[in-house]
Structures are given as structure tokens and as C-alpha cells.
Amino acid sequence: IYAQSKDESDMGRLEAYGSQGEAGIGGVGYGDDGYGDDGGNITINGGSVTAVGLDNGAGIGGGKITINGGTVKATSSYGAGIGGGAYGNGGTIAITGGTVTAASKDSGNAFGGAGIGGGYQGGGGSITISGGTVEAISESGVDIGGGYDSASGNIVPSGKIEISEGANVKGSGGGK
């Protein structure tokens, strides 16, 4: 995905919405084929990208996700905003630039994923943030890392998280 222009008024735009259990962009969020871990390779170099995963699907999910620039907004319920769908690990996520907002909503059930990382009951995977402005929000997982695990009431192991000094990263709290 590329911007096509640096002027926000006419830059390339993509809005993607997954149907029930599917990611907005990437692999499925819930099912018999790995629960959203296999989203292939997704690279965003610019533009305005909005991705919404519905009922267990990640906003942008599964596999290897690289964001080098652009304005990216990704949301999910039960899955991660960016990462795994419900029961899915975060995969490999690298953010090197752009303005990124990733949120996981739990629809009032307290079974959500991370803003960036694993979906409900999914590990965080490998997350590297080396640039850009990133906001991660989770209502019942951690903002960056693993999703909520209802069986033990704890956060699933985060995996590998690296945040470089050049990145502007914040979470909104809400993780349990």
C-alpha cells in the first residue's frame, strides 16, 4: 500500500472491513486454520489506511506486518488492532514510521486482544517499533503485547517487544 501523494487531501486511501471472524486486512481471525496467524506479508508504505476486523478478526492481522509510513487506523473486537485474531499470536510486526493507532475493543465482555500483538488468548509475537507515532489501546489485554487469557485471568506472554528511542509510543491503559 502506497500513498500516491504527500498531500493528505488527495493521497491514496484504503478502507477495509472484515466480515464476521475475519481481519480487515490479512488472515482470518477465528477458525480451524490457525486462528488468524497466517495473514501473509502485509506492507504499508504510506497513504491513509483504515482496517476493521469484526468479531474475533484483527484489524490488520496475522503473518508479517510492516508499516513504514502513512496514517494507519486498525481496530478489532476480541482480536488485536494489529496482530493476531482471537486465539492468534501477533506474528512479526515492524513499525518504522507513520502515524499508527491500533485498538482492541472487548465489547463489554472483558475478553479482548492487545492493541498491537496477540488476540484474545494469543501471545504477542515479535513486535519492533523503531519510528513513527504509535498509539496502542486495549480494553482488556495489554496495549502492546499479549491478549487477555480468560482461563487464568492473566495476560498471555508478550513475546519479544523492542521499542527504539526514535519512536513516539504511548498506550492508553485499560489493560488488566
CSV table of C-alpha atoms in Angstrom, one decimal:
chain,number,residue,atom,x,y,z
A,1,ILE,CA,0.0,0.0,0.0
A,2,TYR,CA,1.5,3.3,-1.1
A,3,ALA,CA,0.4,7.0,-0.6
A,4,GLN,CA,0.3,8.1,-4.2
A,5,SER,CA,0.7,11.7,-2.9
A,6,LYS,CA,2.1,13.5,0.1
A,7,ASP,CA,-0.9,15.9,0.2
A,8,GLU,CA,-3.5,14.4,2.6
A,9,SER,CA,-6.4,15.8,0.6
A,10,ASP,CA,-5.6,13.6,-2.4
A,11,MET,CA,-3.4,10.8,-1.1
A,12,GLY,CA,-4.3,7.2,-1.7
A,13,ARG,CA,-6.9,5.8,0.7
A,14,LEU,CA,-7.9,2.3,1.7
A,15,GLU,CA,-10.8,1.3,3.9
A,16,ALA,CA,-11.1,-2.4,4.6
A,17,TYR,CA,-13.7,-4.2,6.7
A,18,GLY,CA,-13.6,-7.9,7.6
A,19,SER,CA,-16.9,-9.8,7.8
A,20,GLN,CA,-17.6,-11.9,10.9
A,21,GLY,CA,-14.4,-13.5,12.2
A,22,GLU,CA,-12.1,-12.0,9.5
A,23,ALA,CA,-9.4,-9.4,9.6
A,24,GLY,CA,-9.9,-6.1,7.8
A,25,ILE,CA,-6.6,-6.7,6.1
A,26,GLY,CA,-4.8,-10.1,6.3
A,27,GLY,CA,-5.7,-13.5,7.6
A,28,VAL,CA,-8.9,-14.7,9.1
A,29,GLY,CA,-9.5,-14.0,12.8
A,30,TYR,CA,-11.1,-17.2,14.0
A,31,GLY,CA,-11.4,-20.7,12.6
A,32,ASP,CA,-9.8,-24.0,12.1
A,33,ASP,CA,-6.8,-22.8,10.1
A,34,GLY,CA,-4.6,-21.2,12.8
A,35,TYR,CA,-6.9,-18.6,14.2
A,36,GLY,CA,-5.5,-15.7,12.3
A,37,ASP,CA,-1.8,-16.5,12.5
A,38,ASP,CA,-1.4,-16.8,8.7
A,39,GLY,CA,-2.0,-13.4,7.1
A,40,GLY,CA,0.9,-13.5,4.7
A,41,ASN,CA,3.1,-10.4,4.2
A,42,ILE,CA,1.4,-7.0,4.6
A,43,THR,CA,3.5,-3.8,3.9
A,44,ILE,CA,2.1,-0.3,4.2
A,45,ASN,CA,4.4,2.4,2.9
A,46,GLY,CA,2.1,5.4,3.0
A,47,GLY,CA,-1.5,6.6,2.5
A,48,SER,CA,-4.5,6.7,4.7
A,49,VAL,CA,-5.4,3.1,5.8
A,50,THR,CA,-8.4,2.2,7.9
A,51,ALA,CA,-8.9,-1.5,8.7
A,52,VAL,CA,-11.6,-3.0,10.9
A,53,GLY,CA,-11.8,-6.7,11.9
A,54,LEU,CA,-15.2,-7.8,13.2
A,55,ASP,CA,-16.0,-10.4,15.9
A,56,ASN,CA,-12.6,-12.1,16.5
A,57,GLY,CA,-10.7,-10.8,13.4
A,58,ALA,CA,-7.7,-8.5,13.8
A,59,GLY,CA,-7.9,-5.0,12.2
A,60,ILE,CA,-4.6,-5.8,10.3
A,61,GLY,CA,-3.7,-9.4,11.1
A,62,GLY,CA,-1.5,-12.4,11.1
A,63,GLY,CA,1.8,-13.2,9.4
A,64,LYS,CA,4.4,-10.5,8.8
A,65,ILE,CA,3.2,-6.9,9.1
A,66,THR,CA,5.4,-3.9,8.2
A,67,ILE,CA,4.3,-0.3,8.5
A,68,ASN,CA,6.9,2.2,7.1
A,69,GLY,CA,4.6,5.3,6.8
A,70,GLY,CA,1.2,6.7,6.3
A,71,THR,CA,-1.8,7.2,8.6
A,72,VAL,CA,-3.0,3.8,9.8
A,73,LYS,CA,-6.0,3.1,12.0
A,74,ALA,CA,-6.8,-0.5,12.9
A,75,THR,CA,-9.5,-1.8,15.2
A,76,SER,CA,-10.9,-5.1,16.3
A,77,SER,CA,-13.2,-6.7,18.8
A,78,TYR,CA,-11.6,-9.8,20.5
A,79,GLY,CA,-8.6,-9.7,18.1
A,80,ALA,CA,-5.7,-7.3,18.2
A,81,GLY,CA,-5.9,-3.9,16.4
A,82,ILE,CA,-2.7,-5.0,14.6
A,83,GLY,CA,-1.6,-8.6,15.1
A,84,GLY,CA,-3.5,-11.8,15.8
A,85,GLY,CA,-7.2,-12.5,15.7
A,86,ALA,CA,-8.9,-14.3,18.6
A,87,TYR,CA,-6.6,-17.2,19.8
A,88,GLY,CA,-4.0,-15.9,17.4
A,89,ASN,CA,-0.4,-14.8,18.1
A,90,GLY,CA,0.8,-11.4,16.9
A,91,GLY,CA,3.2,-12.8,14.3
A,92,THR,CA,6.0,-10.4,13.3
A,93,ILE,CA,5.2,-6.7,13.4
A,94,ALA,CA,7.6,-3.9,12.5
A,95,ILE,CA,6.6,-0.2,12.6
A,96,THR,CA,9.3,2.1,11.3
A,97,GLY,CA,7.3,5.3,10.6
A,98,GLY,CA,3.9,6.9,10.1
A,99,THR,CA,1.1,7.6,12.5
A,100,VAL,CA,-0.4,4.4,13.8
A,101,THR,CA,-3.5,3.9,16.0
A,102,ALA,CA,-4.3,0.3,16.9
A,103,ALA,CA,-7.2,-0.6,19.2
A,104,SER,CA,-8.9,-3.8,20.5
A,105,LYS,CA,-12.4,-3.4,21.9
A,106,ASP,CA,-13.8,-6.1,24.1
A,107,SER,CA,-17.5,-5.2,23.6
A,108,GLY,CA,-18.0,-5.2,27.3
A,109,ASN,CA,-17.1,-8.8,27.8
A,110,ALA,CA,-13.5,-8.3,29.1
A,111,PHE,CA,-12.1,-10.8,26.5
A,112,GLY,CA,-10.1,-8.6,24.2
A,113,GLY,CA,-6.8,-8.7,22.4
A,114,ALA,CA,-3.8,-6.3,22.6
A,115,GLY,CA,-3.8,-3.0,20.7
A,116,ILE,CA,-0.7,-4.3,19.0
A,117,GLY,CA,0.2,-8.0,19.4
A,118,GLY,CA,-1.9,-11.1,20.2
A,119,GLY,CA,-5.6,-11.5,20.0
A,120,TYR,CA,-7.7,-12.9,22.9
A,121,GLN,CA,-5.6,-15.8,24.4
A,122,GLY,CA,-2.8,-15.1,21.9
A,123,GLY,CA,0.8,-14.3,22.5
A,124,GLY,CA,2.3,-11.0,21.5
A,125,GLY,CA,4.7,-12.4,18.8
A,126,SER,CA,7.7,-10.3,17.7
A,127,ILE,CA,7.0,-6.6,17.8
A,128,THR,CA,9.6,-3.9,16.8
A,129,ILE,CA,8.8,-0.2,16.8
A,130,SER,CA,11.7,1.9,15.6
A,131,GLY,CA,10.0,5.1,14.4
A,132,GLY,CA,6.7,6.9,13.9
A,133,THR,CA,4.0,7.9,16.3
A,134,VAL,CA,2.2,4.9,17.7
A,135,GLU,CA,-0.8,4.7,20.0
A,136,ALA,CA,-2.0,1.3,21.1
A,137,ILE,CA,-5.2,0.8,23.1
A,138,SER,CA,-6.7,-2.3,24.6
A,139,GLU,CA,-9.7,-2.5,26.8
A,140,SER,CA,-8.8,-5.9,28.4
A,141,GLY,CA,-5.4,-7.0,27.1
A,142,VAL,CA,-2.2,-5.0,27.3
A,143,ASP,CA,-1.7,-2.1,24.9
A,144,ILE,CA,1.3,-3.7,23.3
A,145,GLY,CA,2.0,-7.5,23.9
A,146,GLY,CA,-0.3,-10.4,24.5
A,147,GLY,CA,-4.1,-10.6,24.6
A,148,TYR,CA,-6.3,-11.4,27.5
A,149,ASP,CA,-6.5,-15.1,28.7
A,150,SER,CA,-9.8,-15.8,30.4
A,151,ALA,CA,-8.7,-19.2,31.6
A,152,SER,CA,-6.1,-17.8,34.0
A,153,GLY,CA,-7.2,-14.2,34.3
A,154,ASN,CA,-3.6,-13.2,33.3
A,155,ILE,CA,-2.0,-11.6,30.3
A,156,VAL,CA,-0.6,-14.1,27.8
A,157,PRO,CA,3.2,-13.9,27.5
A,158,SER,CA,4.2,-10.9,25.4
A,159,GLY,CA,6.9,-12.5,23.3
A,160,LYS,CA,9.6,-10.1,22.0
A,161,ILE,CA,9.0,-6.4,22.2
A,162,GLU,CA,11.6,-3.8,21.1
A,163,ILE,CA,10.9,-0.1,21.1
A,164,SER,CA,13.7,2.2,19.9
A,165,GLU,CA,14.5,5.6,21.2
A,166,GLY,CA,13.4,7.4,18.0
A,167,ALA,CA,9.8,6.1,18.3
A,168,ASN,CA,7.0,8.1,19.9
A,169,VAL,CA,4.9,5.3,21.6
A,170,LYS,CA,2.1,5.6,24.0
A,171,GLY,CA,-0.6,3.3,25.4
A,172,SER,CA,-4.0,4.4,26.8
A,173,GLY,CA,-4.1,2.0,29.7
A,174,GLY,CA,-7.1,-0.2,30.2
A,175,GLY,CA,-5.2,-3.4,30.1
A,176,LYS,CA,-5.7,-5.8,33.0
